[in-house]
Tab-separated table of C-alpha atoms and ligand atoms in Angstrom:
chain	number	residue	atom	x	y	z
A	13	MET	CA	25.945	-0.272	-37.368
A	14	ALA	CA	24.449	-2.327	-40.364
A	15	GLY	CA	23.092	0.359	-42.422
A	16	THR	CA	24.497	3.284	-42.057
A	17	PRO	CA	27.228	5.172	-44.120
A	18	PHE	CA	29.345	6.898	-41.904
A	19	THR	CA	31.590	5.476	-38.872
A	20	ILE	CA	31.381	7.623	-35.574
A	21	PRO	CA	34.883	7.499	-33.965
A	22	PRO	CA	33.951	5.480	-30.110
A	23	GLU	CA	34.874	9.038	-28.212
A	24	LYS	CA	33.120	10.700	-30.500
A	25	ILE	CA	29.766	9.005	-28.594
A	26	PRO	CA	28.460	10.942	-26.441
A	27	ARG	CA	27.893	8.678	-22.971
A	28	HIS	CA	25.471	10.294	-21.918
A	29	VAL	CA	21.992	11.192	-24.400
A	30	ALA	CA	19.677	12.729	-22.627
A	31	MET	CA	16.226	14.047	-24.560
A	32	ILE	CA	13.280	15.779	-23.376
A	33	MET	CA	9.465	14.697	-25.888
A	34	ASP	CA	8.305	17.899	-26.534
A	35	GLY	CA	5.710	18.445	-29.387
A	36	ASN	CA	3.786	15.410	-29.504
A	37	GLY	CA	1.029	17.305	-30.191
A	38	ARG	CA	1.621	20.107	-32.142
A	39	TRP	CA	2.645	17.585	-34.850
A	40	ALA	CA	-0.439	15.653	-34.081
A	41	LEU	CA	-2.873	18.676	-34.620
A	42	SER	CA	-1.102	19.842	-37.472
A	43	ARG	CA	-2.403	16.603	-38.527
A	44	GLY	CA	-5.912	17.378	-37.835
A	45	LEU	CA	-4.743	13.894	-34.594
A	46	PRO	CA	-5.455	14.178	-31.732
A	47	ARG	CA	-2.324	14.649	-28.953
A	48	LEU	CA	-2.712	11.513	-27.870
A	49	ALA	CA	-1.704	10.295	-32.263
A	50	GLY	CA	1.850	12.181	-30.989
A	51	HIS	CA	2.076	10.714	-28.112
A	52	LYS	CA	1.977	7.352	-30.119
A	53	ALA	CA	4.333	8.122	-32.888
A	54	GLY	CA	6.805	9.906	-29.826
A	55	THR	CA	6.848	6.647	-28.489
A	56	GLU	CA	7.541	4.341	-32.007
A	57	ASN	CA	10.737	7.081	-32.492
A	58	LEU	CA	11.622	6.112	-29.000
A	59	ARG	CA	12.238	2.538	-29.820
A	60	ARG	CA	14.402	3.702	-32.349
A	61	VAL	CA	16.274	6.078	-30.679
A	62	ILE	CA	16.833	3.602	-28.033
A	63	ARG	CA	18.005	0.779	-30.071
A	64	SER	CA	20.407	3.410	-32.468
A	65	SER	CA	21.835	4.197	-28.567
A	66	VAL	CA	22.462	0.885	-28.223
A	67	GLU	CA	23.881	0.342	-31.391
A	68	PHE	CA	26.446	3.483	-31.258
A	69	GLY	CA	27.226	2.571	-28.021
A	70	VAL	CA	25.657	5.478	-26.149
A	71	LYS	CA	26.078	3.860	-22.627
A	72	TYR	CA	22.818	6.369	-20.962
A	73	LEU	CA	19.550	7.567	-22.342
A	74	THR	CA	17.070	9.671	-20.368
A	75	ILE	CA	14.042	10.122	-21.770
A	76	TYR	CA	11.953	12.899	-19.425
A	77	ALA	CA	8.762	11.392	-20.730
A	78	PHE	CA	5.801	13.571	-17.339
A	79	SER	CA	6.665	15.661	-15.908
A	80	THR	CA	5.567	16.966	-12.678
A	81	GLU	CA	3.562	19.779	-14.293
A	82	ASN	CA	1.635	17.358	-17.037
A	83	TRP	CA	-0.716	16.243	-13.531
A	84	GLY	CA	-2.344	19.742	-15.211
A	85	ARG	CA	-3.533	18.468	-18.417
A	86	PRO	CA	-7.027	17.138	-19.044
A	87	PRO	CA	-7.519	14.065	-17.998
A	88	GLU	CA	-7.538	11.897	-20.747
A	89	GLU	CA	-4.159	13.198	-21.977
A	90	VAL	CA	-2.834	12.093	-18.423
A	91	LYS	CA	-5.112	8.704	-18.903
A	92	GLY	CA	-3.591	8.081	-21.739
A	93	LEU	CA	-0.439	8.861	-21.438
A	94	MET	CA	-0.213	6.485	-18.491
A	95	PHE	CA	-1.609	3.371	-20.729
A	96	ILE	CA	1.261	4.793	-23.609
A	97	LEU	CA	3.511	3.568	-20.499
A	98	GLU	CA	1.906	0.278	-18.843
A	99	ASP	CA	1.285	-0.414	-23.143
A	100	VAL	CA	4.995	-0.330	-23.857
A	101	ILE	CA	5.969	-2.444	-21.031
A	102	ASP	CA	3.645	-4.163	-21.285
A	103	ARG	CA	5.188	-5.169	-25.477
A	104	GLU	CA	8.880	-3.926	-25.490
A	105	LEU	CA	10.114	-5.478	-22.024
A	106	ALA	CA	11.000	-8.581	-23.288
A	107	GLU	CA	13.571	-7.116	-26.701
A	108	LEU	CA	14.367	-5.116	-24.598
A	109	SER	CA	15.651	-6.911	-21.864
A	110	LYS	CA	16.900	-8.839	-24.889
A	111	GLU	CA	19.180	-6.097	-26.292
A	112	GLY	CA	20.407	-4.810	-23.114
A	113	VAL	CA	18.460	-2.135	-21.654
A	114	GLN	CA	18.590	-1.795	-17.867
A	115	LEU	CA	15.803	0.336	-17.243
A	116	ARG	CA	15.687	2.915	-14.655
A	117	HIS	CA	12.752	5.268	-12.754
A	118	ILE	CA	13.014	8.925	-11.983
A	119	GLY	CA	10.677	11.131	-10.226
A	120	ARG	CA	8.097	9.558	-8.059
A	121	LEU	CA	6.308	6.503	-8.716
A	122	GLU	CA	3.521	6.833	-5.001
A	123	ARG	CA	1.179	8.815	-7.478
A	124	LEU	CA	0.844	6.783	-9.897
A	125	PRO	CA	-2.051	3.419	-10.310
A	126	PRO	CA	-1.117	1.254	-7.787
A	127	ASN	CA	-0.834	-1.989	-10.865
A	128	LEU	CA	0.797	0.687	-13.220
A	129	GLN	CA	3.813	1.012	-10.345
A	130	GLU	CA	3.680	-2.693	-9.312
A	131	LYS	CA	4.360	-3.095	-13.812
A	132	VAL	CA	7.337	-0.326	-13.385
A	133	LEU	CA	8.626	-1.551	-10.105
A	134	ASP	CA	8.822	-5.233	-12.015
A	135	ALA	CA	10.468	-4.562	-14.881
A	136	LEU	CA	13.312	-2.415	-13.011
A	137	ASP	CA	13.811	-5.879	-10.920
A	138	ALA	CA	14.236	-7.340	-14.895
A	139	THR	CA	16.125	-5.548	-16.472
A	140	LYS	CA	18.803	-4.768	-13.086
A	141	ASP	CA	21.714	-6.811	-14.631
A	142	ASN	CA	21.875	-5.337	-18.255
A	143	ASP	CA	24.712	-3.526	-18.999
A	144	ARG	CA	24.662	-2.071	-22.432
A	145	LEU	CA	22.233	0.547	-22.404
A	146	VAL	CA	21.012	2.586	-18.935
A	147	LEU	CA	17.426	3.725	-19.504
A	148	ASN	CA	15.828	6.576	-17.190
A	149	VAL	CA	12.531	7.007	-18.022
A	150	ALA	CA	11.653	10.672	-15.977
A	151	PHE	CA	8.074	10.142	-14.880
A	152	ASN	CA	6.438	12.101	-13.204
A	153	TYR	CA	9.507	13.724	-12.709
A	154	GLY	CA	10.059	17.384	-11.496
A	155	GLY	CA	13.600	19.233	-10.727
A	156	ARG	CA	12.007	20.938	-7.715
A	157	ASP	CA	10.073	17.878	-6.589
A	158	GLU	CA	13.802	15.900	-6.921
A	159	ILE	CA	15.666	19.157	-4.688
A	160	ILE	CA	12.652	18.438	-1.985
A	161	ASN	CA	12.967	14.624	-2.215
A	162	ALA	CA	16.822	15.501	-2.018
A	163	ILE	CA	16.749	17.278	1.029
A	164	GLN	CA	13.807	15.365	3.669
A	165	HIS	CA	16.261	11.789	2.543
A	166	ILE	CA	18.838	13.974	3.326
A	167	MET	CA	17.159	15.183	6.953
A	168	LYS	CA	16.170	11.762	7.242
A	169	ASP	CA	19.265	10.380	6.887
A	170	GLY	CA	20.669	12.875	10.154
A	171	VAL	CA	23.047	14.827	7.808
A	172	PRO	CA	25.422	17.698	9.599
A	173	PRO	CA	24.753	20.768	7.895
A	174	GLU	CA	28.630	21.195	7.111
A	175	GLU	CA	28.124	17.718	5.872
A	176	VAL	CA	26.195	18.776	2.761
A	177	THR	CA	28.485	19.080	-0.229
A	178	ASP	CA	28.157	18.910	-3.885
A	179	GLU	CA	29.037	16.146	-4.130
A	180	LEU	CA	26.817	14.232	-1.401
A	181	VAL	CA	23.532	16.439	-2.823
A	182	SER	CA	24.286	14.381	-5.810
A	183	ARG	CA	24.051	10.805	-4.405
A	184	TYR	CA	20.766	12.267	-2.934
A	185	LEU	CA	19.634	12.432	-6.792
A	186	TYR	CA	17.758	10.538	-8.460
A	187	THR	CA	20.345	10.825	-10.908
A	188	ALA	CA	23.272	8.693	-9.056
A	189	GLY	CA	25.513	6.628	-10.347
A	190	THR	CA	24.734	8.371	-13.341
A	191	PRO	CA	27.025	10.352	-15.152
A	192	ASP	CA	25.490	14.454	-16.303
A	193	PRO	CA	24.514	14.262	-20.116
A	194	ASP	CA	26.553	14.706	-23.054
A	195	LEU	CA	23.930	16.242	-25.103
A	196	ILE	CA	20.512	17.178	-23.990
A	197	ILE	CA	17.557	17.285	-26.962
A	198	ARG	CA	14.579	19.187	-26.721
A	199	THR	CA	12.493	17.598	-29.983
A	200	SER	CA	10.527	19.335	-31.354
B	17	LIG	C1	5.373	16.499	-24.454
B	17	LIG	O1	4.395	17.054	-26.409
B	17	LIG	C2	4.607	15.065	-24.376
B	17	LIG	C3	4.806	14.395	-23.545
B	17	LIG	C4	4.194	15.297	-22.121
B	17	LIG	C5	4.394	13.124	-23.259
B	17	LIG	C6	5.410	11.837	-23.562
B	17	LIG	C7	4.847	10.930	-23.154
B	17	LIG	C8	4.855	9.545	-23.183
B	17	LIG	C9	4.411	9.433	-25.232
B	17	LIG	C10	4.306	8.284	-22.484
B	17	LIG	C11	5.285	7.232	-23.030
B	17	LIG	C12	6.469	7.182	-22.541
B	17	LIG	C13	7.391	6.627	-22.254
B	17	LIG	C14	9.031	6.666	-22.423
B	17	LIG	C15	6.806	5.266	-23.287
B	17	LIG	P1	3.255	18.089	-25.956
B	17	LIG	O2	2.709	17.242	-25.691
B	17	LIG	O3	3.685	18.904	-24.902
B	17	LIG	O4	3.887	18.336	-27.443
B	17	LIG	P2	2.918	20.118	-27.772
B	17	LIG	O5	4.420	20.426	-27.016
B	17	LIG	O6	3.614	20.261	-28.752
B	17	LIG	O7	1.893	20.644	-26.660
């Protein structure tokens, strides 16, 4: 990696890094700034994390950005977070795609504003053939919701109970096809 004073043996590079975005609000408040300023700064950091992941050869990066619980935040913060996601897609997608980033979404798109849903779907489609880094963006994601979603689809597909195995459930999770994370980072 250009400018890096050390090299890391390839076998030490985690294949899948997951990052829980946290502490944005506290970071901003401690500087007398509105919470949204913290979310914007967190998003700037994300750009560096994505670039470094590509350069170091991480294959999967999962970002937990907006949980199902985050709907309970003040409406203007929720609106601001939707805007940030939209803005990132508008401004960064072409560059991310050039770097070989394949965007995936985990969670439920349904509750997002319709124009944002469309933008996300277009971004997924535009990057689907990229293969340097899979970037899973968890937006309107919840662990319990993921289980509910999996059970609903397993039942819709009429899978008999005795065929419900660990391997089958994995195929119904939002993260189907993605190896489990090797490193989970919770920023704060
Ligand atoms: C946690 O900080 C962060 C969030 C709830 C939202 C992070 C999401 C974004 C910045 C949207 C952009 C995402 C992408 C993928 C472009 P916090 O407010 O819980 O911080 P606190 O713990 O200090 O209160």
